CSV table of C-alpha atoms and ligand atoms in Angstrom, one decimal:
chain,number,residue,atom,x,y,z
W,4,MET,CA,0.1,0.0,0.1
W,5,PHE,CA,2.7,2.4,0.8
W,6,ASP,CA,4.3,2.4,-2.5
W,7,LYS,CA,1.3,3.5,-4.2
W,8,THR,CA,0.8,6.9,-5.9
W,9,LEU,CA,-1.8,9.1,-5.2
W,10,ALA,CA,-3.4,8.3,-8.5
W,11,GLU,CA,-3.4,4.6,-7.3
W,12,LEU,CA,-4.3,5.1,-4.0
W,13,ALA,CA,-7.5,7.1,-5.4
W,14,LYS,CA,-8.3,3.9,-7.5
W,15,GLY,CA,-8.3,1.7,-4.4
W,16,LEU,CA,-10.7,4.2,-2.8
W,17,ASP,CA,-13.0,4.2,-5.5
W,18,ALA,CA,-13.1,0.4,-5.9
W,19,GLY,CA,-13.7,0.0,-2.1
W,20,ASP,CA,-10.5,-1.8,-1.5
W,21,TYR,CA,-9.9,0.4,1.5
W,22,SER,CA,-11.5,3.2,3.4
W,23,SER,CA,-9.9,6.5,3.7
W,24,VAL,CA,-10.2,5.9,7.7
W,25,GLU,CA,-8.1,2.5,6.8
W,26,LEU,CA,-5.4,4.3,4.6
W,27,THR,CA,-5.2,7.2,7.2
W,28,GLN,CA,-4.6,4.8,10.0
W,29,ALA,CA,-2.0,2.7,8.2
W,30,TYR,CA,0.0,5.7,7.2
W,31,LEU,CA,-0.3,7.3,11.0
W,32,THR,CA,0.8,3.9,12.4
W,33,ARG,CA,3.6,3.8,10.1
W,34,ILE,CA,4.7,7.5,10.7
W,35,ASN,CA,4.5,6.3,14.5
W,36,ALA,CA,7.0,3.6,13.9
W,37,GLU,CA,9.3,4.8,11.2
W,38,ASP,CA,9.7,8.4,11.9
W,39,SER,CA,12.2,8.5,14.7
W,40,ARG,CA,14.8,7.6,11.9
W,41,TYR,CA,14.0,10.5,9.8
W,42,ASN,CA,12.3,13.4,11.8
W,43,SER,CA,10.5,14.0,9.0
W,44,PHE,CA,7.5,15.4,11.0
W,45,ILE,CA,7.3,18.1,13.6
W,46,SER,CA,3.6,17.3,14.3
W,47,VAL,CA,1.4,14.4,13.5
W,48,THR,CA,-2.2,15.5,13.7
W,49,ALA,CA,-3.8,12.1,14.4
W,50,GLU,CA,-7.2,12.8,15.7
W,51,GLN,CA,-8.0,15.6,13.1
W,52,ALA,CA,-6.7,13.5,10.4
W,53,LEU,CA,-9.3,10.6,11.4
W,54,ILE,CA,-12.0,13.0,11.8
W,55,GLN,CA,-11.2,14.5,8.0
W,56,ALA,CA,-10.9,10.6,6.9
W,57,LYS,CA,-14.4,10.0,8.5
W,58,ALA,CA,-15.7,12.9,6.4
W,59,ALA,CA,-14.1,11.8,3.2
W,60,ASP,CA,-15.6,8.2,3.8
W,61,THR,CA,-19.1,9.8,4.0
W,62,ARG,CA,-18.7,12.1,1.2
W,63,ARG,CA,-17.8,9.2,-1.0
W,64,ALA,CA,-20.7,7.2,0.2
W,65,THR,CA,-23.1,9.9,-0.4
W,66,GLY,CA,-21.8,10.7,-3.9
W,67,GLY,CA,-20.1,13.7,-3.4
W,68,ALA,CA,-16.4,12.8,-3.8
W,69,GLY,CA,-13.8,14.5,-5.9
W,70,PRO,CA,-10.5,13.2,-7.0
W,71,PHE,CA,-8.7,14.1,-3.8
W,72,THR,CA,-11.4,13.0,-1.4
W,73,GLY,CA,-10.0,10.8,1.3
W,74,LEU,CA,-6.4,11.1,0.1
W,75,PRO,CA,-3.5,11.7,2.8
W,76,ILE,CA,-0.9,14.3,2.4
W,77,ALA,CA,1.3,16.4,4.9
W,78,HIS,CA,1.8,20.2,4.8
W,79,LYS,CA,5.2,21.9,5.3
W,80,ASP,CA,5.2,23.6,8.7
W,81,ILE,CA,5.1,26.9,7.0
W,82,PHE,CA,1.6,26.6,6.0
W,83,CYS,CA,-0.8,28.0,8.7
W,84,THR,CA,-3.3,25.4,9.9
W,85,GLU,CA,-6.2,26.5,12.0
W,86,GLY,CA,-5.9,25.1,15.8
W,87,VAL,CA,-2.6,23.3,14.8
W,88,ARG,CA,0.9,24.7,15.9
W,89,THR,CA,2.7,26.1,12.9
W,90,SER,CA,6.3,26.6,13.7
W,91,CYS,CA,7.8,27.5,10.6
W,92,GLY,CA,10.7,25.3,12.0
W,93,SER,CA,11.4,28.0,14.6
W,94,LYS,CA,11.7,28.4,18.2
W,95,MET,CA,10.2,31.8,17.7
W,96,LEU,CA,6.8,30.0,16.7
W,97,ASP,CA,7.1,26.8,18.6
W,98,ASN,CA,3.9,28.2,20.9
W,99,PHE,CA,2.0,29.6,17.9
W,100,ILE,CA,-1.2,27.8,17.1
W,101,ALA,CA,-2.4,29.3,14.0
W,102,PRO,CA,-5.9,30.9,14.1
W,103,TYR,CA,-6.9,30.4,10.4
W,104,ASN,CA,-5.8,28.1,7.5
W,105,ALA,CA,-3.5,29.3,4.5
W,106,THR,CA,-5.5,29.2,1.2
W,107,VAL,CA,-3.4,26.3,0.2
W,108,VAL,CA,-4.7,24.4,3.4
W,109,GLU,CA,-8.2,25.4,2.8
W,110,LYS,CA,-8.1,24.2,-0.9
W,111,PHE,CA,-6.9,20.8,0.2
W,112,ASN,CA,-9.6,20.6,2.9
W,113,ALA,CA,-12.1,21.8,0.7
W,114,ALA,CA,-11.0,18.8,-1.8
W,115,GLY,CA,-11.5,16.5,0.7
W,116,ALA,CA,-7.9,15.8,1.7
W,117,VAL,CA,-6.5,14.2,4.9
W,118,CYS,CA,-3.8,16.1,6.4
W,119,LEU,CA,-1.4,13.6,8.4
W,120,GLY,CA,0.6,16.3,9.9
W,121,LYS,CA,3.1,19.0,9.5
W,122,THR,CA,6.5,18.4,8.2
W,123,ASN,CA,10.0,19.5,9.3
W,124,MET,CA,11.9,22.5,7.6
W,125,ASP,CA,14.6,24.8,7.9
W,126,GLU,CA,13.8,27.6,10.1
W,127,PHE,CA,11.6,30.1,8.3
W,128,ALA,CA,12.7,28.1,5.1
W,129,MET,CA,16.2,29.3,5.3
W,130,GLY,CA,18.7,26.4,4.0
W,131,SER,CA,19.7,23.8,1.7
W,132,SER,CA,20.0,20.9,4.1
W,133,ASN,CA,17.4,21.1,6.8
W,134,GLU,CA,19.9,21.5,9.6
W,135,ASN,CA,18.6,24.6,10.4
W,136,SER,CA,15.4,23.5,12.4
W,137,PHE,CA,14.8,24.1,15.8
W,138,TYR,CA,13.4,20.5,15.8
W,139,GLY,CA,16.7,19.1,14.6
W,140,PRO,CA,18.0,18.0,11.4
W,141,VAL,CA,15.9,15.6,9.3
W,142,ARG,CA,17.8,12.7,7.7
W,143,ASN,CA,17.7,11.2,4.1
W,144,PRO,CA,16.0,8.0,3.9
W,145,TRP,CA,18.4,7.1,1.3
W,146,ASN,CA,21.2,7.3,3.6
W,147,THR,CA,20.5,8.6,7.1
W,148,ASP,CA,24.0,10.1,7.4
W,149,CYS,CA,23.1,12.5,4.8
W,150,VAL,CA,21.0,15.5,4.7
W,151,PRO,CA,17.5,15.5,2.8
W,152,GLY,CA,18.1,19.0,1.2
W,153,GLY,CA,16.4,22.2,2.1
W,154,SER,CA,14.1,23.8,3.0
W,155,SER,CA,11.3,21.4,2.5
W,156,GLY,CA,13.4,18.6,3.7
W,157,GLY,CA,10.7,17.1,5.9
W,158,SER,CA,8.3,16.8,3.2
W,159,ALA,CA,10.8,15.3,0.8
W,160,ALA,CA,12.1,12.8,3.4
W,161,ALA,CA,8.3,11.7,4.5
W,162,VAL,CA,7.5,11.3,0.7
W,163,ALA,CA,10.8,9.3,0.1
W,164,ALA,CA,10.3,7.2,3.3
W,165,ARG,CA,6.7,6.4,2.1
W,166,LEU,CA,5.4,8.1,5.4
W,167,THR,CA,2.7,10.0,3.1
W,168,PRO,CA,2.1,9.8,-0.4
W,169,ALA,CA,2.7,13.3,-0.9
W,170,ALA,CA,3.4,16.5,0.6
W,171,THR,CA,3.1,20.6,0.0
W,172,GLY,CA,6.5,22.4,-0.1
W,173,THR,CA,7.6,26.1,-0.6
W,174,ASP,CA,10.4,27.3,-2.9
W,175,THR,CA,12.1,30.6,-2.5
W,176,GLY,CA,15.2,29.8,-4.1
W,177,GLY,CA,15.1,26.0,-4.6
W,178,SER,CA,13.4,24.5,-1.6
W,179,ILE,CA,11.1,22.2,-3.4
W,180,ARG,CA,13.4,21.1,-6.2
W,181,GLN,CA,16.5,20.8,-4.2
W,182,PRO,CA,15.2,18.6,-1.5
W,183,ALA,CA,13.0,16.6,-4.1
W,184,ALA,CA,16.2,15.8,-6.2
W,185,LEU,CA,18.3,14.9,-3.0
W,186,CYS,CA,15.5,12.5,-2.0
W,187,GLY,CA,14.6,10.9,-5.4
W,188,ILE,CA,11.1,12.4,-5.6
W,189,THR,CA,9.2,14.8,-7.8
W,190,GLY,CA,8.4,18.5,-7.2
W,191,ILE,CA,7.2,21.3,-9.1
W,192,LYS,CA,8.0,25.1,-8.2
W,193,PRO,CA,4.9,26.9,-9.9
W,194,THR,CA,5.3,30.3,-11.7
W,195,TYR,CA,5.4,33.0,-9.2
W,196,GLY,CA,1.5,34.2,-8.2
W,197,ARG,CA,0.3,30.9,-9.5
W,198,VAL,CA,-0.3,29.2,-5.9
W,199,SER,CA,-1.8,31.7,-3.2
W,200,ARG,CA,0.8,32.8,-0.5
W,201,PHE,CA,-2.0,33.8,1.8
W,202,GLY,CA,-1.3,31.9,5.4
W,203,MET,CA,2.3,30.8,4.0
W,204,ILE,CA,4.7,32.1,6.6
W,205,ALA,CA,6.7,34.8,4.6
W,206,PHE,CA,10.4,34.4,4.1
W,207,ALA,CA,11.1,36.5,0.8
W,208,SER,CA,7.8,37.7,-0.5
W,209,SER,CA,8.9,38.2,-4.1
W,210,LEU,CA,10.6,34.8,-4.4
W,211,ASP,CA,8.3,32.6,-2.2
W,212,GLN,CA,6.0,30.0,-3.9
W,213,GLY,CA,4.1,27.0,-2.8
W,214,GLY,CA,3.8,23.9,-4.5
W,215,PRO,CA,3.2,20.0,-4.7
W,216,MET,CA,6.2,17.1,-3.6
W,217,ALA,CA,4.9,13.9,-4.8
W,218,ARG,CA,6.0,10.4,-6.2
W,219,SER,CA,5.2,11.1,-9.8
W,220,ALA,CA,4.4,14.1,-12.2
W,221,GLU,CA,0.8,12.6,-12.2
W,222,ASP,CA,0.3,13.1,-8.6
W,223,ALA,CA,2.2,16.8,-8.9
W,224,ALA,CA,-0.7,17.5,-11.3
W,225,MET,CA,-3.3,16.2,-9.2
W,226,MET,CA,-2.1,18.4,-6.4
W,227,LEU,CA,-1.6,21.4,-8.6
W,228,ASN,CA,-5.2,21.2,-9.6
W,229,VAL,CA,-6.2,21.8,-5.9
W,230,MET,CA,-3.4,24.3,-5.2
W,231,ALA,CA,-3.4,26.6,-8.0
W,232,GLY,CA,-5.7,29.6,-8.7
W,233,PHE,CA,-6.4,33.2,-8.1
W,234,ASP,CA,-6.6,34.5,-4.3
W,235,PRO,CA,-8.0,37.8,-3.4
W,236,LYS,CA,-6.4,37.4,0.0
W,237,ASP,CA,-3.0,37.5,-1.8
W,238,SER,CA,-2.1,40.8,-3.7
W,239,THR,CA,0.7,39.1,-5.9
W,240,SER,CA,-1.7,36.0,-6.8
W,241,LEU,CA,-2.4,36.3,-10.6
W,242,GLU,CA,-5.6,36.3,-12.3
W,243,HIS,CA,-4.8,33.7,-14.8
W,244,ALA,CA,-7.1,30.3,-15.9
W,245,VAL,CA,-6.2,27.3,-14.2
W,246,PRO,CA,-6.2,24.4,-16.7
W,247,ASP,CA,-6.6,20.6,-15.8
W,248,TYR,CA,-2.9,19.8,-15.1
W,249,CYS,CA,-3.8,16.2,-15.6
W,250,ALA,CA,-5.4,16.8,-19.1
W,251,ASP,CA,-2.1,16.7,-21.2
W,252,LEU,CA,0.0,14.7,-19.5
W,253,SER,CA,0.0,12.1,-22.2
W,254,GLN,CA,0.7,14.3,-25.1
W,255,PRO,CA,3.6,12.9,-27.1
W,256,LEU,CA,6.7,15.0,-27.1
W,257,GLN,CA,7.5,14.7,-30.8
W,258,GLY,CA,9.3,17.8,-32.0
W,259,LEU,CA,9.8,19.3,-28.5
W,260,LYS,CA,12.9,21.7,-28.3
W,261,ILE,CA,15.0,21.2,-25.5
W,262,GLY,CA,17.5,23.9,-24.5
W,263,LEU,CA,20.9,23.0,-22.5
W,264,PRO,CA,22.4,25.6,-21.0
W,265,LYS,CA,26.0,25.5,-21.3
W,266,GLU,CA,26.7,27.2,-17.8
W,267,TYR,CA,24.7,24.4,-16.1
W,268,PHE,CA,27.3,21.9,-17.2
W,269,CYS,CA,30.3,23.2,-15.8
W,270,ALA,CA,33.3,22.1,-14.2
W,271,ASP,CA,31.7,22.0,-10.6
W,272,LEU,CA,29.1,19.6,-11.5
W,273,ASN,CA,29.6,16.1,-10.1
W,274,PRO,CA,30.4,13.7,-12.9
W,275,ALA,CA,27.9,11.1,-12.0
W,276,ILE,CA,25.3,14.0,-12.2
W,277,ALA,CA,26.2,15.2,-15.3
W,278,ALA,CA,26.3,11.7,-17.0
W,279,SER,CA,22.7,10.8,-15.8
W,280,VAL,CA,21.4,14.2,-17.0
W,281,GLN,CA,22.8,13.2,-20.2
W,282,ALA,CA,21.3,10.0,-20.4
W,283,ALA,CA,17.8,11.7,-19.4
W,284,ILE,CA,18.5,13.8,-22.3
W,285,LYS,CA,19.0,11.0,-24.7
W,286,GLU,CA,15.7,9.4,-23.4
W,287,TYR,CA,14.0,12.6,-24.4
W,288,GLU,CA,15.8,12.3,-28.0
W,289,ALA,CA,14.5,8.9,-28.2
W,290,LEU,CA,11.0,10.3,-27.3
W,291,GLY,CA,11.2,12.7,-30.4
W,292,ALA,CA,12.7,15.8,-28.6
W,293,THR,CA,15.4,17.8,-30.0
W,294,THR,CA,18.1,19.7,-28.1
W,295,GLN,CA,20.2,22.5,-28.8
W,296,GLU,CA,22.7,24.3,-26.6
W,297,ILE,CA,21.8,27.5,-25.1
W,298,SER,CA,23.6,30.1,-22.9
W,299,LEU,CA,22.2,31.7,-19.4
W,300,PRO,CA,25.0,34.1,-19.3
W,301,ASN,CA,24.4,35.7,-16.1
W,302,THR,CA,23.9,32.4,-14.1
W,303,ALA,CA,27.0,32.8,-11.9
W,304,LEU,CA,25.6,36.1,-10.8
W,305,ALA,CA,22.3,34.2,-9.3
W,306,VAL,CA,23.9,33.3,-5.9
W,307,PRO,CA,25.2,36.7,-4.9
W,308,ALA,CA,22.1,38.5,-6.3
W,309,TYR,CA,19.7,36.0,-4.3
W,310,TYR,CA,21.9,36.2,-1.2
W,311,ILE,CA,21.2,40.0,-1.1
W,312,ILE,CA,17.7,40.1,-2.2
W,313,ALA,CA,16.2,37.1,-0.2
W,314,PRO,CA,17.9,38.5,3.3
W,315,SER,CA,16.6,42.0,2.5
W,316,GLU,CA,13.3,40.8,2.3
W,317,ALA,CA,13.6,38.4,5.1
W,318,SER,CA,15.0,41.3,7.4
W,319,SER,CA,11.7,43.3,6.6
W,320,ASN,CA,9.3,40.1,7.1
W,321,LEU,CA,10.7,38.9,10.2
W,322,SER,CA,10.6,42.2,12.0
W,323,ARG,CA,7.0,41.3,13.1
W,324,PHE,CA,8.3,38.9,15.6
W,325,ASP,CA,8.9,41.0,18.3
W,326,GLY,CA,7.2,39.1,21.3
W,327,VAL,CA,4.2,41.4,21.2
W,328,ARG,CA,1.4,39.8,19.8
W,329,TYR,CA,2.6,36.1,19.4
W,330,GLY,CA,5.5,33.7,19.2
W,331,HIS,CA,8.3,33.6,21.7
W,332,ARG,CA,8.5,36.2,24.5
W,333,CYS,CA,11.4,36.2,26.7
W,334,ALA,CA,11.0,36.2,30.7
W,335,ASP,CA,10.8,39.1,32.7
W,336,PRO,CA,11.7,41.9,30.3
W,337,VAL,CA,12.7,45.1,32.4
W,338,ASP,CA,11.5,47.3,29.4
W,339,LEU,CA,10.2,47.3,25.8
W,340,GLU,CA,13.6,47.3,24.3
W,341,ASP,CA,14.7,44.5,26.4
W,342,MET,CA,11.6,42.6,25.3
W,343,TYR,CA,12.5,42.9,21.7
W,344,LYS,CA,16.0,42.3,22.0
W,345,ARG,CA,16.0,39.1,24.3
W,346,SER,CA,12.6,37.8,22.5
W,347,ARG,CA,14.4,37.8,19.1
W,348,GLY,CA,17.7,36.8,20.3
W,349,GLU,CA,16.2,33.4,22.1
W,350,GLY,CA,13.6,32.9,19.4
W,351,PHE,CA,15.6,32.8,16.3
W,352,GLY,CA,18.5,30.5,15.2
W,353,SER,CA,21.9,31.3,13.9
W,354,GLU,CA,21.2,31.4,10.1
W,355,VAL,CA,18.0,33.4,10.8
W,356,LYS,CA,20.1,35.9,12.7
W,357,ARG,CA,22.6,35.9,10.0
W,358,ARG,CA,20.3,36.6,7.2
W,359,ILE,CA,18.6,39.3,9.1
W,360,MET,CA,21.9,41.1,9.6
W,361,VAL,CA,23.0,40.7,5.9
W,362,GLY,CA,19.4,42.0,4.7
W,363,THR,CA,19.4,44.8,7.1
W,364,TYR,CA,22.8,45.9,6.3
W,365,ALA,CA,22.2,45.8,2.7
W,366,LEU,CA,19.0,48.0,3.1
W,367,SER,CA,20.7,50.6,5.2
W,368,GLU,CA,21.2,54.1,4.0
W,369,GLY,CA,24.6,54.2,2.1
W,370,PHE,CA,24.6,50.9,1.0
W,371,TYR,CA,21.2,50.3,-0.3
W,372,ASP,CA,22.6,51.4,-4.0
W,373,ALA,CA,25.6,49.2,-3.8
W,374,TYR,CA,23.9,46.1,-2.8
W,375,TYR,CA,20.2,45.9,-2.7
W,376,LYS,CA,19.8,48.0,-6.1
W,377,LYS,CA,22.6,46.4,-8.0
W,378,ALA,CA,21.0,43.0,-7.0
W,379,GLN,CA,17.7,44.1,-8.3
W,380,GLN,CA,19.4,45.0,-11.6
W,381,ILE,CA,20.9,41.5,-11.9
W,382,ARG,CA,17.7,40.1,-11.2
W,383,ARG,CA,16.5,41.7,-14.2
W,384,LEU,CA,19.5,40.4,-16.3
W,385,ILE,CA,19.0,37.0,-15.1
W,386,ARG,CA,15.2,37.2,-16.2
W,387,GLN,CA,16.0,38.4,-19.6
W,388,ASP,CA,18.4,35.6,-20.2
W,389,PHE,CA,15.7,33.2,-19.9
W,390,ILE,CA,13.1,35.0,-21.7
W,391,ASP,CA,15.8,35.5,-24.7
W,392,ALA,CA,16.6,31.3,-24.3
W,393,LEU,CA,12.7,30.4,-24.1
W,394,LYS,CA,12.2,32.2,-27.5
W,395,GLN,CA,14.3,29.4,-29.3
W,396,VAL,CA,13.2,26.6,-27.2
W,397,ASP,CA,10.1,25.0,-25.3
W,398,VAL,CA,12.1,23.8,-22.1
W,399,ILE,CA,15.3,24.1,-20.4
W,400,MET,CA,17.0,21.1,-19.0
W,401,GLY,CA,19.9,20.5,-16.6
W,402,PRO,CA,20.6,19.3,-13.4
W,403,THR,CA,19.0,20.5,-10.3
W,404,THR,CA,21.8,20.4,-8.0
W,405,PRO,CA,25.7,20.1,-8.6
W,406,HIS,CA,26.0,17.4,-6.1
W,407,PRO,CA,24.0,14.6,-4.5
W,408,ALA,CA,23.0,14.7,-0.9
W,409,PHE,CA,26.0,15.3,1.3
W,410,LYS,CA,26.8,14.2,4.8
W,411,ILE,CA,25.1,15.9,7.9
W,412,GLY,CA,27.6,18.7,9.4
W,413,GLU,CA,29.5,18.5,6.0
W,414,LYS,CA,28.9,22.0,5.1
W,415,THR,CA,27.5,24.0,8.2
W,416,SER,CA,30.8,25.5,8.8
W,417,ASN,CA,31.0,27.4,5.5
W,418,PRO,CA,27.7,29.1,4.7
W,419,ILE,CA,29.1,30.0,1.0
W,420,ASP,CA,29.8,26.3,0.3
W,421,MET,CA,26.1,25.7,1.5
W,422,TYR,CA,24.8,28.6,-0.7
W,423,MET,CA,26.7,27.2,-3.8
W,424,GLU,CA,24.5,24.2,-3.5
W,425,ASP,CA,21.6,26.4,-4.7
W,426,ILE,CA,23.5,27.6,-8.2
W,427,PHE,CA,20.9,25.9,-10.3
W,428,THR,CA,17.9,26.7,-8.8
W,429,LEU,CA,18.0,30.0,-7.3
W,430,SER,CA,17.7,32.0,-11.0
W,431,LEU,CA,14.3,30.7,-11.5
W,432,ASN,CA,12.8,32.3,-8.4
W,433,LEU,CA,14.7,35.7,-9.3
W,434,ALA,CA,12.8,35.4,-12.8
W,435,GLY,CA,9.5,33.9,-11.5
W,436,LEU,CA,9.7,30.9,-13.8
W,437,PRO,CA,8.2,27.5,-13.1
W,438,GLY,CA,10.7,24.7,-12.6
W,439,MET,CA,10.6,21.0,-11.7
W,440,SER,CA,12.7,18.2,-10.6
W,441,ILE,CA,12.4,14.7,-11.3
W,442,PRO,CA,14.3,11.8,-10.5
W,443,CYS,CA,16.9,10.4,-13.3
W,444,GLY,CA,19.5,8.2,-11.7
W,445,THR,CA,21.6,7.3,-8.8
W,446,THR,CA,25.2,7.5,-7.6
W,447,GLU,CA,26.7,5.8,-4.8
W,448,GLY,CA,22.9,4.9,-3.7
W,449,LEU,CA,21.7,8.6,-3.6
W,450,PRO,CA,19.2,9.9,-6.4
W,451,ILE,CA,19.9,12.6,-9.0
W,452,GLY,CA,17.5,15.2,-10.1
W,453,LEU,CA,16.8,16.4,-13.3
W,454,GLN,CA,15.7,20.0,-13.7
W,455,ILE,CA,13.0,21.0,-16.2
W,456,ILE,CA,12.4,24.7,-16.8
W,457,GLY,CA,9.7,26.2,-18.6
W,458,ASN,CA,7.8,29.8,-19.8
W,459,TYR,CA,5.6,31.5,-17.4
W,460,PHE,CA,2.6,29.4,-16.9
W,461,ALA,CA,3.9,26.4,-18.3
W,462,GLU,CA,3.3,24.2,-15.6
W,463,ALA,CA,1.0,21.7,-17.7
W,464,LYS,CA,3.9,21.4,-20.4
W,465,LEU,CA,6.5,20.7,-17.5
W,466,LEU,CA,4.1,18.0,-16.0
W,467,ASN,CA,3.5,16.4,-19.4
W,468,VAL,CA,7.4,16.6,-20.2
W,469,ALA,CA,8.1,14.8,-16.9
W,470,HIS,CA,5.1,12.4,-16.9
W,471,GLN,CA,6.3,11.2,-20.6
W,472,PHE,CA,9.9,10.3,-19.0
W,473,GLN,CA,8.3,8.7,-16.0
W,474,GLN,CA,6.3,6.4,-18.7
W,475,ALA,CA,9.3,5.6,-20.2
W,476,THR,CA,11.8,5.0,-17.5
W,477,ASP,CA,11.4,3.8,-13.6
W,478,TRP,CA,13.9,6.1,-11.5
W,479,HIS,CA,10.6,7.8,-10.1
W,480,LEU,CA,9.6,4.3,-8.8
W,481,GLN,CA,12.8,3.4,-6.9
W,482,ALA,CA,12.5,3.4,-3.2
W,483,PRO,CA,15.5,3.8,-0.8
W,484,ALA,CA,17.2,0.6,0.1
W,485,ASN,CA,16.0,0.2,3.6
W,486,VAL,CA,12.7,1.6,3.4
W,487,CYS,CA,10.1,-1.0,3.7
W,488,THR,CA,7.3,-0.3,1.1
W,489,GLY,CA,4.8,-2.9,2.6
W,490,ASN,CA,5.1,-4.8,-0.8
W,491,ASN,CA,7.2,-7.6,1.0
W,492,SER,CA,6.9,-8.9,4.3
W,493,GLN,CA,3.8,-7.2,6.1
W,494,GLY,CA,1.1,-8.4,3.8
W,495,GLU,CA,-0.5,-5.0,3.1
W,496,SER,CA,-2.4,-4.7,0.0
N,513,LIG,N1,18.5,27.7,0.0
N,513,LIG,C1,17.9,28.6,-0.2
N,513,LIG,C2,18.1,29.4,1.1
N,513,LIG,O1,18.7,29.2,1.8
N,513,LIG,C3,16.4,28.7,-0.7
N,513,LIG,C4,15.5,28.2,0.5
N,513,LIG,C5,14.2,28.1,-0.3
N,513,LIG,O2,13.9,28.0,-1.2
N,513,LIG,N2,13.1,28.5,0.8
N,513,LIG,O3,17.6,30.7,1.2
């Protein structure tokens, strides 16, 4: 049962092979038994999950079911969930019970989904390894000595370990795609403005975007059908028609033009990743696609530009956590300033403090033009690189990450080393474009991700391109060696 995709589980529910209550209970039991190895959940909401599952079963029995009714998922702990702790991976919000639901959560609830719990993440979504969580690091199910990627590392690890069939994530600079790559799952970051940010705790508002993390492109399409759409509660949400993302999955790829950015196949790229990505591209050629080399000349500037813009926005967004209205408040403050200082000093971890300091510095008078304005100019150039390239080709492909999952602790002492892991993912957020990561190989027992980049609102195309690959190959079906999928000994159906 645990190896089934959302699409397969939906068929099982339709056929009456199991009820949503049985399915939900099975996953809850599994999380309880297995998650101490991965630490992928911050909160497991068993009671609410079973209530939702029961309601879903009733809805099915009375004929009101939709494609998602009764399917279990998990939410990254950055999405506000009414009545449930929403910590954002931070001590600052360890005591925060959200009084309302994020729009994404509302939409899944309305679709009849069952929320198993809230997944672990880097504090305020800042990180590439999930080592910055107040709740401790998440471990990669493929090798528990390694990181799962970040910041949606809990969601990625939970899906890879078959503790949930799918989960939500958010991507400010790669946090859906990078952990998807490192954990061997499928993730898509939609176009900026495609999925509502309302109730999604803000890191860098001009870059943040929620999206699906699942086992297949088909499942990601099912999730995006629920998540996408205009939201009047989010001022940057876009009024753009939402297609049925499942409708065109089977379109043939004959004549698809793939651009290969020469800057992505650079000396720093791990050779096994380069080889797997090249092999995936050969597979696309066999499916009828053609390839051509393109150039994204400002790729190397993405890391410096992002690491000015994201911390600048974060320094502003995180000023709301001051101990006054909600979140952590220090004990016995002597005056207001003491309360601000100690509440923030105690509530935030070191990476968050680093970002606040960098951002505050970059926005300060006298430095603004040299740093923030310059970074915004570079952002514009990066966006233009993609616009020019996407005039020549339909999609762009390359590696999601320069390296496979690294060891826990390996990069924590050097933030620049850590930031360089985002080299291939950041520029899409700066440009606002959609991007996806799908499994395309393994090296030394660790998964490799292929990144697929498309034009604005080309999510359906990306999902089609990914689905066709997954029909022809079985990388996405591989499970970590020591993860029991329930197909063998336990007699589950
Ligand atoms: N790794 C990047 C960072 O630390 C991106 C994080 C994200 O996408 N949330 O900022």
